[in-house]
mmCIF file of C-alpha atoms in Angstrom:
data_model
loop_
_atom_site.group_PDB
_atom_site.id
_atom_site.type_symbol
_atom_site.label_atom_id
_atom_site.label_comp_id
_atom_site.label_asym_id
_atom_site.label_seq_id
_atom_site.Cartn_x
_atom_site.Cartn_y
_atom_site.Cartn_z
ATOM 1 C CA MET A 196 0.000 0.000 0.000
ATOM 2 C CA ALA A 197 1.188 3.513 -0.710
ATOM 3 C CA PRO A 198 -0.531 6.903 -0.438
ATOM 4 C CA ARG A 199 -0.310 8.874 -3.677
ATOM 5 C CA PHE A 200 -1.584 12.307 -2.670
ATOM 6 C CA MET A 201 -0.808 14.418 0.337
ATOM 7 C CA PRO A 202 -1.913 17.895 1.326
ATOM 8 C CA TYR A 203 1.151 20.083 1.644
ATOM 9 C CA PHE A 204 1.400 23.646 2.946
ATOM 10 C CA ASN A 205 4.227 25.706 1.455
ATOM 11 C CA ASP A 206 4.137 28.741 3.729
ATOM 12 C CA PRO A 207 3.893 31.858 1.521
ATOM 13 C CA ALA A 208 5.659 33.858 4.251
ATOM 14 C CA ARG A 209 8.658 31.516 4.103
ATOM 15 C CA PRO A 210 8.228 29.391 0.983
ATOM 16 C CA ASP A 211 10.406 26.393 0.375
ATOM 17 C CA PRO A 212 11.981 27.143 -3.032
ATOM 18 C CA HIS A 213 12.074 23.395 -3.672
ATOM 19 C CA TYR A 214 8.363 23.615 -4.531
ATOM 20 C CA GLY A 215 6.890 26.006 -7.095
ATOM 21 C CA LEU A 216 3.441 26.347 -5.547
ATOM 22 C CA LYS A 217 2.780 28.472 -2.448
ATOM 23 C CA GLY A 218 -0.012 27.866 0.069
ATOM 24 C CA TRP A 219 -2.016 24.641 0.160
ATOM 25 C CA ALA A 220 -1.298 22.100 -2.542
ATOM 26 C CA ASN A 221 -2.411 18.547 -3.061
ATOM 27 C CA ALA A 222 0.779 17.042 -4.351
ATOM 28 C CA GLY A 223 0.952 13.759 -6.215
ATOM 29 C CA LEU A 224 1.149 12.174 -9.637
ATOM 30 C CA SER A 225 -2.358 11.729 -11.037
ATOM 31 C CA SER A 226 -1.894 10.927 -14.729
ATOM 32 C CA ALA A 227 -1.496 7.372 -15.886
ATOM 33 C CA ASN A 228 2.117 7.021 -16.772
ATOM 34 C CA ARG A 229 4.842 4.502 -17.467
ATOM 35 C CA ILE A 230 8.134 5.777 -16.075
ATOM 36 C CA LYS A 231 11.514 4.303 -16.910
ATOM 37 C CA VAL A 232 13.474 4.952 -13.704
ATOM 38 C CA SER A 233 16.730 6.781 -14.361
ATOM 39 C CA ARG A 234 17.974 7.237 -10.803
ATOM 40 C CA TYR A 235 18.073 5.457 -7.454
ATOM 41 C CA LYS A 236 19.252 7.330 -4.354
ATOM 42 C CA GLN A 237 20.619 4.560 -2.133
ATOM 43 C CA ASP A 238 21.347 6.817 0.866
ATOM 44 C CA TYR A 239 18.073 8.784 0.795
ATOM 45 C CA ALA A 240 16.434 9.217 4.209
ATOM 46 C CA VAL A 241 12.920 10.444 4.955
ATOM 47 C CA HIS A 242 13.103 14.124 5.959
ATOM 48 C CA ASN A 243 10.199 14.705 8.314
ATOM 49 C CA ARG A 244 10.423 11.700 10.600
ATOM 50 C CA TYR A 245 12.853 8.920 11.507
ATOM 51 C CA SER A 246 12.465 5.830 9.380
ATOM 52 C CA PRO A 247 14.776 2.825 9.228
ATOM 53 C CA GLY A 248 14.056 2.524 5.501
ATOM 54 C CA ARG A 249 16.736 4.009 3.257
ATOM 55 C CA GLY A 250 16.767 4.638 -0.457
ATOM 56 C CA ALA A 251 14.480 6.304 -2.962
ATOM 57 C CA ILE A 252 13.424 5.412 -6.470
ATOM 58 C CA VAL A 253 13.274 8.712 -8.348
ATOM 59 C CA LEU A 254 10.219 8.909 -10.575
ATOM 60 C CA ARG A 255 10.830 12.461 -11.765
ATOM 61 C CA SER A 256 12.028 15.720 -10.252
ATOM 62 C CA THR A 257 11.108 15.569 -6.546
ATOM 63 C CA PHE A 258 8.615 12.698 -6.822
ATOM 64 C CA TYR A 259 10.114 9.565 -5.266
ATOM 65 C CA ILE A 260 9.068 6.154 -4.024
ATOM 66 C CA HIS A 261 10.468 5.829 -0.499
ATOM 67 C CA ALA A 262 9.802 4.508 3.010
ATOM 68 C CA GLY A 263 6.609 5.532 4.745
ATOM 69 C CA PRO A 264 4.926 4.703 8.033
ATOM 70 C CA ALA A 265 4.836 1.186 9.455
ATOM 71 C CA THR A 266 1.009 1.253 9.442
ATOM 72 C CA LEU A 267 -1.745 3.629 8.395
ATOM 73 C CA ASN A 268 -2.196 4.453 12.103
ATOM 74 C CA ASP A 269 1.398 5.700 12.414
ATOM 75 C CA TRP A 270 1.085 9.499 12.448
ATOM 76 C CA GLY A 271 3.678 12.135 11.748
ATOM 77 C CA PHE A 272 4.661 11.116 8.265
ATOM 78 C CA GLY A 273 3.932 13.454 5.420
ATOM 79 C CA SER A 274 4.624 13.670 1.772
ATOM 80 C CA ALA A 275 4.852 16.393 -0.802
ATOM 81 C CA GLY A 276 3.705 14.064 -3.542
ATOM 82 C CA CYS A 277 6.101 11.169 -3.052
ATOM 83 C CA ILE A 278 4.752 7.646 -2.951
ATOM 84 C CA GLU A 279 5.389 6.344 0.564
ATOM 85 C CA ILE A 280 5.450 2.581 1.027
ATOM 86 C CA ILE A 281 3.379 1.490 4.041
ATOM 87 C CA GLY A 282 5.065 -1.258 6.075
ATOM 88 C CA ASN A 283 8.629 -2.503 5.877
ATOM 89 C CA TYR A 284 10.367 -0.662 3.032
ATOM 90 C CA ASP A 285 13.135 -3.273 2.978
ATOM 91 C CA ASP A 286 10.508 -5.916 2.127
ATOM 92 C CA PHE A 287 9.474 -3.741 -0.840
ATOM 93 C CA LYS A 288 13.095 -3.394 -2.026
ATOM 94 C CA ASN A 289 13.723 -7.118 -1.487
ATOM 95 C CA ALA A 290 10.691 -7.936 -3.645
ATOM 96 C CA ILE A 291 12.180 -5.859 -6.476
ATOM 97 C CA ALA A 292 15.561 -7.552 -5.988
ATOM 98 C CA GLY A 293 13.880 -10.966 -6.029
ATOM 99 C CA LEU A 294 12.299 -10.211 -9.387
ATOM 100 C CA SER A 295 15.573 -8.876 -10.821
ATOM 101 C CA GLY A 296 17.199 -12.260 -11.299
ATOM 102 C CA LEU A 297 20.352 -11.008 -9.557
ATOM 103 C CA SER A 298 20.486 -13.711 -6.894
ATOM 104 C CA ASN A 299 23.630 -12.618 -5.041
ATOM 105 C CA ALA A 300 22.983 -8.883 -5.047
ATOM 106 C CA SER A 301 21.721 -6.833 -2.104
ATOM 107 C CA SER A 302 18.402 -5.123 -2.683
ATOM 108 C CA ASP A 303 20.127 -1.752 -3.183
ATOM 109 C CA SER A 304 22.655 -3.236 -5.615
ATOM 110 C CA ALA A 305 19.912 -5.020 -7.549
ATOM 111 C CA ILE A 306 17.848 -1.836 -7.870
ATOM 112 C CA GLU A 307 20.912 0.143 -8.961
ATOM 113 C CA ALA A 308 21.755 -2.535 -11.553
ATOM 114 C CA LEU A 309 18.196 -2.505 -12.923
ATOM 115 C CA VAL A 310 18.253 1.303 -13.176
ATOM 116 C CA ALA A 311 21.686 1.287 -14.863
ATOM 117 C CA ALA A 312 20.425 -1.270 -17.396
ATOM 118 C CA GLY A 313 17.256 0.754 -18.040
ATOM 119 C CA LYS A 314 15.130 -2.155 -16.843
ATOM 120 C CA LEU A 315 13.260 -0.669 -13.890
ATOM 121 C CA THR A 316 9.897 0.692 -14.944
ATOM 122 C CA VAL A 317 7.136 2.018 -12.705
ATOM 123 C CA VAL A 318 3.562 1.966 -13.964
ATOM 124 C CA ILE A 319 1.289 4.553 -12.363
ATOM 125 C CA GLN A 320 -2.449 4.179 -12.751
ATOM 126 C CA GLY A 321 -4.506 7.296 -13.354
ATOM 127 C CA ALA A 322 -6.283 8.651 -10.283
ATOM 128 C CA LYS A 323 -8.510 11.601 -9.512
ATOM 129 C CA VAL A 324 -6.820 14.245 -7.386
ATOM 130 C CA PRO A 325 -8.718 14.656 -4.093
ATOM 131 C CA ASP A 326 -10.283 18.077 -3.495
ATOM 132 C CA ILE A 327 -8.608 19.062 -0.219
ATOM 133 C CA ARG A 328 -10.359 22.423 0.114
ATOM 134 C CA ASN A 329 -13.898 21.024 -0.073
ATOM 135 C CA ASN A 330 -13.232 17.813 1.849
ATOM 136 C CA GLN A 331 -11.552 19.171 4.960
ATOM 137 C CA THR A 332 -12.941 18.036 8.283
ATOM 138 C CA ARG A 333 -12.004 21.421 9.779
ATOM 139 C CA ARG A 334 -11.134 24.727 8.238
ATOM 140 C CA VAL A 335 -7.464 25.438 7.747
ATOM 141 C CA HIS A 336 -6.487 28.912 6.579
ATOM 142 C CA ASP A 337 -3.683 29.728 4.153
#
């Protein structure tokens, strides 16, 4: 399981230049797409909360697949459009390594080898972007 959309507030008073939009945004990839992965960041660590999971599959720009919370009840995680894997991220990476055919490689080495060979592809299904402004359970001001 992996959340695909996440409300994100880029404070207009002190905007993070990493993101182009200011104020509330509902970040995430919504269009159906087939992405040939061109980069794997083996040492990537989640920024907003400790996670034992390391590494990120770069989909494009700042949209990654990386470690997320252990369960859906684990609060404090947040995403600015990345796909966060729920549960043990190492299990996710090991599944990719298992499918790679590289039997003696670590999961990170297998993913890097697949990326280098142009053989790691992510298929994203189309999804409607949630309307965060009209579906809030309480009013949050910009």
